[in-house]
Coordinates of C-alpha atoms in Angstrom, one line a residue:
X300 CA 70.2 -77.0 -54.5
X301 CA 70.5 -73.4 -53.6
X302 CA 73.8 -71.2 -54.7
X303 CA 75.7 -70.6 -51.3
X304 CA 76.2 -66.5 -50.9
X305 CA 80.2 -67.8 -50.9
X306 CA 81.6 -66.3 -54.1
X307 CA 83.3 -69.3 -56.4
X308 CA 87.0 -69.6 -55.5
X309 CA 88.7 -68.1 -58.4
X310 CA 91.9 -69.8 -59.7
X311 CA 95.2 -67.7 -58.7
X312 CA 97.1 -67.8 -55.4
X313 CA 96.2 -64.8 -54.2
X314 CA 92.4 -64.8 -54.6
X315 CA 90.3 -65.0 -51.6
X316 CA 86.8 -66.1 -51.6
X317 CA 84.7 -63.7 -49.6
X318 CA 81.1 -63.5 -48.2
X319 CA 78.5 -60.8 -49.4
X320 CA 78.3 -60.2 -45.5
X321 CA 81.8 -60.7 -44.1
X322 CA 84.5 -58.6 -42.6
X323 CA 86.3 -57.9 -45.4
X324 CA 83.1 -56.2 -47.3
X325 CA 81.2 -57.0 -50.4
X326 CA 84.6 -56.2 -52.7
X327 CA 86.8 -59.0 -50.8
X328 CA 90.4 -58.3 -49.4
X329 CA 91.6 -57.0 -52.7
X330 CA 90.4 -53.7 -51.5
X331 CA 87.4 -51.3 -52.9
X332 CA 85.0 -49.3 -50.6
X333 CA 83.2 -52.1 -49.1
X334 CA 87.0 -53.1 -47.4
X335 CA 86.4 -51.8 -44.1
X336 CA 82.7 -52.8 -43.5
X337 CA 82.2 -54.9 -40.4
X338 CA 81.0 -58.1 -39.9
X339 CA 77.9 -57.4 -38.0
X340 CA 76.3 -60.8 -38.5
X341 CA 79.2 -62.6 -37.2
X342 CA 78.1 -60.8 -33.5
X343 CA 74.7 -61.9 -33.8
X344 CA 75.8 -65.4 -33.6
X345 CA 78.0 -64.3 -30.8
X346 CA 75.2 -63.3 -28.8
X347 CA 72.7 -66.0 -29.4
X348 CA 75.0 -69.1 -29.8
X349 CA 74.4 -70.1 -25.9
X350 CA 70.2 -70.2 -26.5
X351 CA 70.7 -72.0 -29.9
X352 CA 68.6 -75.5 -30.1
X353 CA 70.2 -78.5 -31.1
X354 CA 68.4 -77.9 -35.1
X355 CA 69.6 -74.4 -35.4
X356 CA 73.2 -76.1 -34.6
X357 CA 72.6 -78.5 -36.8
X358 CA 71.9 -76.0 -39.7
X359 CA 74.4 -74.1 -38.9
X360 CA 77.6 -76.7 -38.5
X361 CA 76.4 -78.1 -42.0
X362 CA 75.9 -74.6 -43.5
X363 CA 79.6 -74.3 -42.2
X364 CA 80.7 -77.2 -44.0
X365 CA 79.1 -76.5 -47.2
X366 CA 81.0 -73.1 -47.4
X367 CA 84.4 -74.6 -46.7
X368 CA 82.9 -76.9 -49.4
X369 CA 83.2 -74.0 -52.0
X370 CA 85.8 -72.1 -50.3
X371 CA 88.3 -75.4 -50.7
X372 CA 87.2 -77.7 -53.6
X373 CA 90.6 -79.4 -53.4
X374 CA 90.8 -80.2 -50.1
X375 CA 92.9 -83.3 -49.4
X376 CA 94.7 -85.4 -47.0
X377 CA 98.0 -83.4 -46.6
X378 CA 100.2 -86.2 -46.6
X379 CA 102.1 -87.8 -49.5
X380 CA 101.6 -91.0 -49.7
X381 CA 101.3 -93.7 -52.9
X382 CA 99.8 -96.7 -50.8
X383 CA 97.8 -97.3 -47.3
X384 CA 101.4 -98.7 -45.9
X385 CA 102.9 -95.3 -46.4
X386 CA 100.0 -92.9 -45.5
X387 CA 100.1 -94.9 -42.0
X388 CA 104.0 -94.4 -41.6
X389 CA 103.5 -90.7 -42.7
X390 CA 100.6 -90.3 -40.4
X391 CA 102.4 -91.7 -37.4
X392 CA 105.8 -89.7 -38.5
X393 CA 103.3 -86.5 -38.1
X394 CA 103.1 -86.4 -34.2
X395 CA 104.6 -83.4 -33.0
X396 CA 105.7 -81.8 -36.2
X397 CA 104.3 -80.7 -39.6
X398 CA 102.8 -82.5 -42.5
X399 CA 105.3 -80.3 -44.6
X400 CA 108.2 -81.7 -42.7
X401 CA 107.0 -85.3 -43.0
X402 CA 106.8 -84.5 -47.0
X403 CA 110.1 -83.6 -46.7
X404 CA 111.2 -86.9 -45.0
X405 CA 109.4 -89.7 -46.4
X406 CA 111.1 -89.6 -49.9
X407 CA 114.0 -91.0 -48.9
X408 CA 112.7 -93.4 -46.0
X409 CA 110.4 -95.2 -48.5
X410 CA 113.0 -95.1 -51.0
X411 CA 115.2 -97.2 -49.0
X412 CA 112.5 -99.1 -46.8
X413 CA 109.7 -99.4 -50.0
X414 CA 107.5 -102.1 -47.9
X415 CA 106.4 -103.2 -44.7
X416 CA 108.8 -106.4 -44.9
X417 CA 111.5 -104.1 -46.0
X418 CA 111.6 -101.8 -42.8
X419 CA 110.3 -104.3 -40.3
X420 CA 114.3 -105.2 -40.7
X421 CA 115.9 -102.3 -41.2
X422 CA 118.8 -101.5 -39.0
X423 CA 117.0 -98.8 -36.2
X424 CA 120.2 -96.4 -36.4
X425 CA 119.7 -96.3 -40.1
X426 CA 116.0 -95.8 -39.6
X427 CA 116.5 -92.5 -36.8
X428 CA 118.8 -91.4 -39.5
X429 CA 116.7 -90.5 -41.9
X430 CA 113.6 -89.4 -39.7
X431 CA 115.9 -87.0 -37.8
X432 CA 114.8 -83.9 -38.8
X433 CA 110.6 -85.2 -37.8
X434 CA 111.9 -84.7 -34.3
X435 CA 111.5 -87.5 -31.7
X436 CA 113.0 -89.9 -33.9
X437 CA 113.6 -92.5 -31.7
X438 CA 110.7 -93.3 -30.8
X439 CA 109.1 -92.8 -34.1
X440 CA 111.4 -95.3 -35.2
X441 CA 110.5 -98.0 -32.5
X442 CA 106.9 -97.2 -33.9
X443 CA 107.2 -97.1 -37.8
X444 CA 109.6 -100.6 -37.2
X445 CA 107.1 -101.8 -34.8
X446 CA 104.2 -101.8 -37.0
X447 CA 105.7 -102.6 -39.9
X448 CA 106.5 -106.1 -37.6
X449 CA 103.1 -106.6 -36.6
X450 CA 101.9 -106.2 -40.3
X451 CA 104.4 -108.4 -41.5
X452 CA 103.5 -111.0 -38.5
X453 CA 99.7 -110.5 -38.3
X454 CA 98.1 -109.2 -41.5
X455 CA 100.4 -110.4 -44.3
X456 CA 102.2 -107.5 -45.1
X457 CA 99.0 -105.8 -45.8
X458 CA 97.4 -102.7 -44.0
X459 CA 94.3 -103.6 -42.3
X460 CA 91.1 -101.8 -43.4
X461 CA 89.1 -102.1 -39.7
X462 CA 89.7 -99.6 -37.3
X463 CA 89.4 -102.4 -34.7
X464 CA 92.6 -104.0 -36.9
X465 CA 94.5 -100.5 -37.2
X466 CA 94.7 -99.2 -33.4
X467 CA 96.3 -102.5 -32.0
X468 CA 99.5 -101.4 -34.2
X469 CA 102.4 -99.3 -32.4
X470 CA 101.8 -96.0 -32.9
X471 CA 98.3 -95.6 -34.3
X472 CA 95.6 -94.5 -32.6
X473 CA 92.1 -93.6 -33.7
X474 CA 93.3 -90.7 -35.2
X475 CA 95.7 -91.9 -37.4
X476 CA 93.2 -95.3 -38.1
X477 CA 90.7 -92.6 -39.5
X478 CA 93.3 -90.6 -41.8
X479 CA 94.2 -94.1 -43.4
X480 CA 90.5 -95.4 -43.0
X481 CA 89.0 -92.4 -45.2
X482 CA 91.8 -91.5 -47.5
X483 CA 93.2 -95.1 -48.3
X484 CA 90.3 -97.1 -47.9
X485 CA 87.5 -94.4 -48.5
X486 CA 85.3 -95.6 -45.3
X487 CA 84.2 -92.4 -43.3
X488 CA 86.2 -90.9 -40.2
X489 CA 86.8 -87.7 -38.4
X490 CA 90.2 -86.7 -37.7
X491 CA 90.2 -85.1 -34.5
X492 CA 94.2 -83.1 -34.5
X493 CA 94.5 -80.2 -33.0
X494 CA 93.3 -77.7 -36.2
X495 CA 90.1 -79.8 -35.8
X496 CA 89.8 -79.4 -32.0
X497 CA 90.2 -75.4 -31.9
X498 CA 87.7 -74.8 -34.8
X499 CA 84.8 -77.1 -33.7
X500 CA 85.3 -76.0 -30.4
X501 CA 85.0 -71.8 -31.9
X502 CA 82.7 -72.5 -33.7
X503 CA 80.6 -73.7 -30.9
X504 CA 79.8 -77.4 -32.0
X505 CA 81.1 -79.3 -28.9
X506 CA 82.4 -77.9 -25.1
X507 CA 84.2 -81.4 -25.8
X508 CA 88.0 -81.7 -25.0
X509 CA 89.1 -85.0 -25.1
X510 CA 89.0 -86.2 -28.8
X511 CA 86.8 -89.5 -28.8
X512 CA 83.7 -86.9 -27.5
X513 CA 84.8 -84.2 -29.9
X514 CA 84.2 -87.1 -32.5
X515 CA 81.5 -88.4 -31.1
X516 CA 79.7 -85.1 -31.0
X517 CA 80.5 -83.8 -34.2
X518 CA 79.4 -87.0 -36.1
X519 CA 75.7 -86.7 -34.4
X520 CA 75.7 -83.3 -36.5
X521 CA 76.2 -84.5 -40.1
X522 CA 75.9 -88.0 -42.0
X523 CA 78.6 -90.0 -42.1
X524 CA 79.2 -90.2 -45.9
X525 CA 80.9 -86.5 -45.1
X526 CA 82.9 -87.1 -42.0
X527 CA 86.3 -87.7 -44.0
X528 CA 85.6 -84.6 -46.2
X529 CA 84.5 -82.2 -43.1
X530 CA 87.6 -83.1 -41.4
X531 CA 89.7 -82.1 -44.4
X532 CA 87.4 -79.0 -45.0
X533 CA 88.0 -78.0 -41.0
X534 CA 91.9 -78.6 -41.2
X535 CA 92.5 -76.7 -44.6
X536 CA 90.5 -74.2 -42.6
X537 CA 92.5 -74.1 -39.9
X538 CA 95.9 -74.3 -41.5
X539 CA 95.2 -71.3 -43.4
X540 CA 92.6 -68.9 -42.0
X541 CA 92.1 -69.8 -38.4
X542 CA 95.4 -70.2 -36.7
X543 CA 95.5 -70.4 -33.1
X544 CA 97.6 -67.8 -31.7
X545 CA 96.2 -65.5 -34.4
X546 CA 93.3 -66.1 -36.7
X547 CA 92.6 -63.7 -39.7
X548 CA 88.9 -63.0 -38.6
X549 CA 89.0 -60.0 -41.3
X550 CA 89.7 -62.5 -44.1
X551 CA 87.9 -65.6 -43.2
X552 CA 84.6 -66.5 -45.6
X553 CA 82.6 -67.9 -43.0
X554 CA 82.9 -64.4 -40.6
X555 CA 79.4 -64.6 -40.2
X556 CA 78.7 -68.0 -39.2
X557 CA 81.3 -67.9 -36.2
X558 CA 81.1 -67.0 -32.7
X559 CA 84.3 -66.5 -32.2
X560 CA 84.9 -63.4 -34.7
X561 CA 86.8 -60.9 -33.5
X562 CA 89.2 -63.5 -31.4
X563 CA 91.9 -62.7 -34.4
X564 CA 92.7 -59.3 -36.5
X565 CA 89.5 -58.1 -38.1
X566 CA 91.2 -55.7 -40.4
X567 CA 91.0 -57.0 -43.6
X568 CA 93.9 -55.8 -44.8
X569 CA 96.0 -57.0 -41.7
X570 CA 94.3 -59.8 -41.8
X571 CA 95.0 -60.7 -45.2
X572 CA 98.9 -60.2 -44.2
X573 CA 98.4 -63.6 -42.0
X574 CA 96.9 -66.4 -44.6
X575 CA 99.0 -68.8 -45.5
X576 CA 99.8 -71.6 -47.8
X577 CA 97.6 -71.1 -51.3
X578 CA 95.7 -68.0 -49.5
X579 CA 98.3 -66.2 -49.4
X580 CA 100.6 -67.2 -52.2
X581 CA 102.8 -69.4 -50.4
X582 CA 103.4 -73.3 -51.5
X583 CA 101.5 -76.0 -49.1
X584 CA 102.8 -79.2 -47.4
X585 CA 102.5 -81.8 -50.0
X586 CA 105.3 -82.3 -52.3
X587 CA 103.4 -84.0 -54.9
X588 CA 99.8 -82.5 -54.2
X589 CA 96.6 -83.3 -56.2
X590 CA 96.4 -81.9 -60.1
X591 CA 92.8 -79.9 -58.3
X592 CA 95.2 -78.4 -55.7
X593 CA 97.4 -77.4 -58.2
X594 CA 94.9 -75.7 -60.6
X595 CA 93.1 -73.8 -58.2
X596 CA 96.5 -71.9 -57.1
X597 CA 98.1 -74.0 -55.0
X598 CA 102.0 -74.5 -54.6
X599 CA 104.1 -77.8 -54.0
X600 CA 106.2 -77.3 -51.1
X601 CA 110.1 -77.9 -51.6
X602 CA 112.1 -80.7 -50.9
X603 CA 113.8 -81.2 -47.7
X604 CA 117.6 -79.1 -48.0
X605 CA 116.3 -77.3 -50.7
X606 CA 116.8 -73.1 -50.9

């Protein structure tokens, strides 16, 4: 296998990894005199992404992935969770709000409700309670007690492992059937949220907007033994680098494979103001995060009503 021209992600918060050819110049974002150099292969693929066959995406979506690859060895599901019962809860409890919140939340609702017989009873105001701060917790709560029911009634207490099995419970849809599908049960998905719809759609991959063709045309580009990774790489991506109102074009790795460069700051030093989580110093959204995540830089985020 050929060495990808992404440098190796050095240990440290702070570190970046950076492209030979990227914004941010052959001396990365820490500065030097190749800082200001501009991306000039990143507008190539600007101006030839519209004639570009089918292979050349191909090659290019799975080049893509192979740098996030490198760029984000840890990569993981950024929900805490100890079983397939509570990765489903947290998954649902992460509509409309963040993972990090979630985190936050979940301590104390599986301290009190530790299995799906256990909060398939539990008293609803109880219940809104403690999810509260997840926003819409009323109906979050219908959802979580709901399922936890329809486990209890129709699987045994146990989390189904078929996607056919998972989307007939309250709240979960394919989405959340695929989070719990590759992470508890390691059988590939893609997780199509919202970090996953902007990039594939920047990078060109699919004109796609609903999420069931945004899956389907993404699979058709790589094997399926890496969908549940690639949607990790993607999100990781997203939550850090590629932000929607603002990306940091200036400090993003794959500068040169995207068409959308130059939709975010391209200084690299401005650039490198806007990175978040272990890019830029600042703890993630797991609590209790992998020992990888942890040794390559990253931070545990605090508990909920903590300073």
């Amino acid at each position: 296998m050929s060495k990808s021209p992404v440098r190796a992600q050095a240990k440290g918060a702070g570190r970046m990894v950076v492209p030979r050819d990227s914004a941010v110049g052959e001396q990365g974002p820490d500065g030097g005199k190749g800082g200001g150099r501009k991306a000039t292969k990143g507008a190539k693929v600007v101006a030839g992404v519209k004639s570009e066959s089918h292979t050349a995406l191909v090659r290019r979506a799975r080049r893509i992935n192979r740098e996030l690859a490198e760029i984000y060895p840890y990569a993981h599901p950024e929900l805490d969770f100890e079983n397939p019962f509570q990765l489903v809860v947290a998954t649902v409890l992460s509509a409309q709000t963040t993972d990090l919140r979630v985190n936050q939340t979940t301590p104390a609702l599986f301290a009190k409700y530790p299995t799906p017989e256990d909060l398939a009873v539990a008293d609803p105001e109880a219940v809104e309670e403690i999810l509260r701060p997840t926003g819409f917790f009323r109906a979050k709560t219908k959802s979580v007690i709901g399922l936890s029911k329809a486990l209890v009634a129709d699987f045994g207490g146990e989390v189904p492992g078929r996607l056919e099995d998972l989307v007939k419970l309250p709240g979960v849809g394919r989405k959340t059937a695929f989070v719990v599908l590759g992470n508890a049960f390691g059988r590939p998905g893609i997780t199509v949220d919202t970090h996953f719809q902007r990039l594939v759609r920047r990078w060109k991959w699919t004109e796609a907007t609903e999420p069931d063709k945004i899956e389907a045309a993404v699979g058709a580009l790589f094997p399926k033994s890496d969908w549940t990774m690639l949607s990790h790489h993607v999100i990781f991506h997203g939550r850090r680098i590629c932000h929607a109102r603002k990306p940091a074009c200036g400090a993003c790795p794959i500068a040169p494979l995207c068409p959308a460069y130059g939709e975010g700051e391209t200084d690299p030093e401005k650039a490198k103001k806007l990175l978040k989580y272990e890019k830029g110093g600042y703890p993630g959204q797991r609590l209790n995060p992998p020992q990888a995540y942890l040794d390559a830089g990253g931070k545990p985020a605090p508990p909920l009503g903590s300073a």
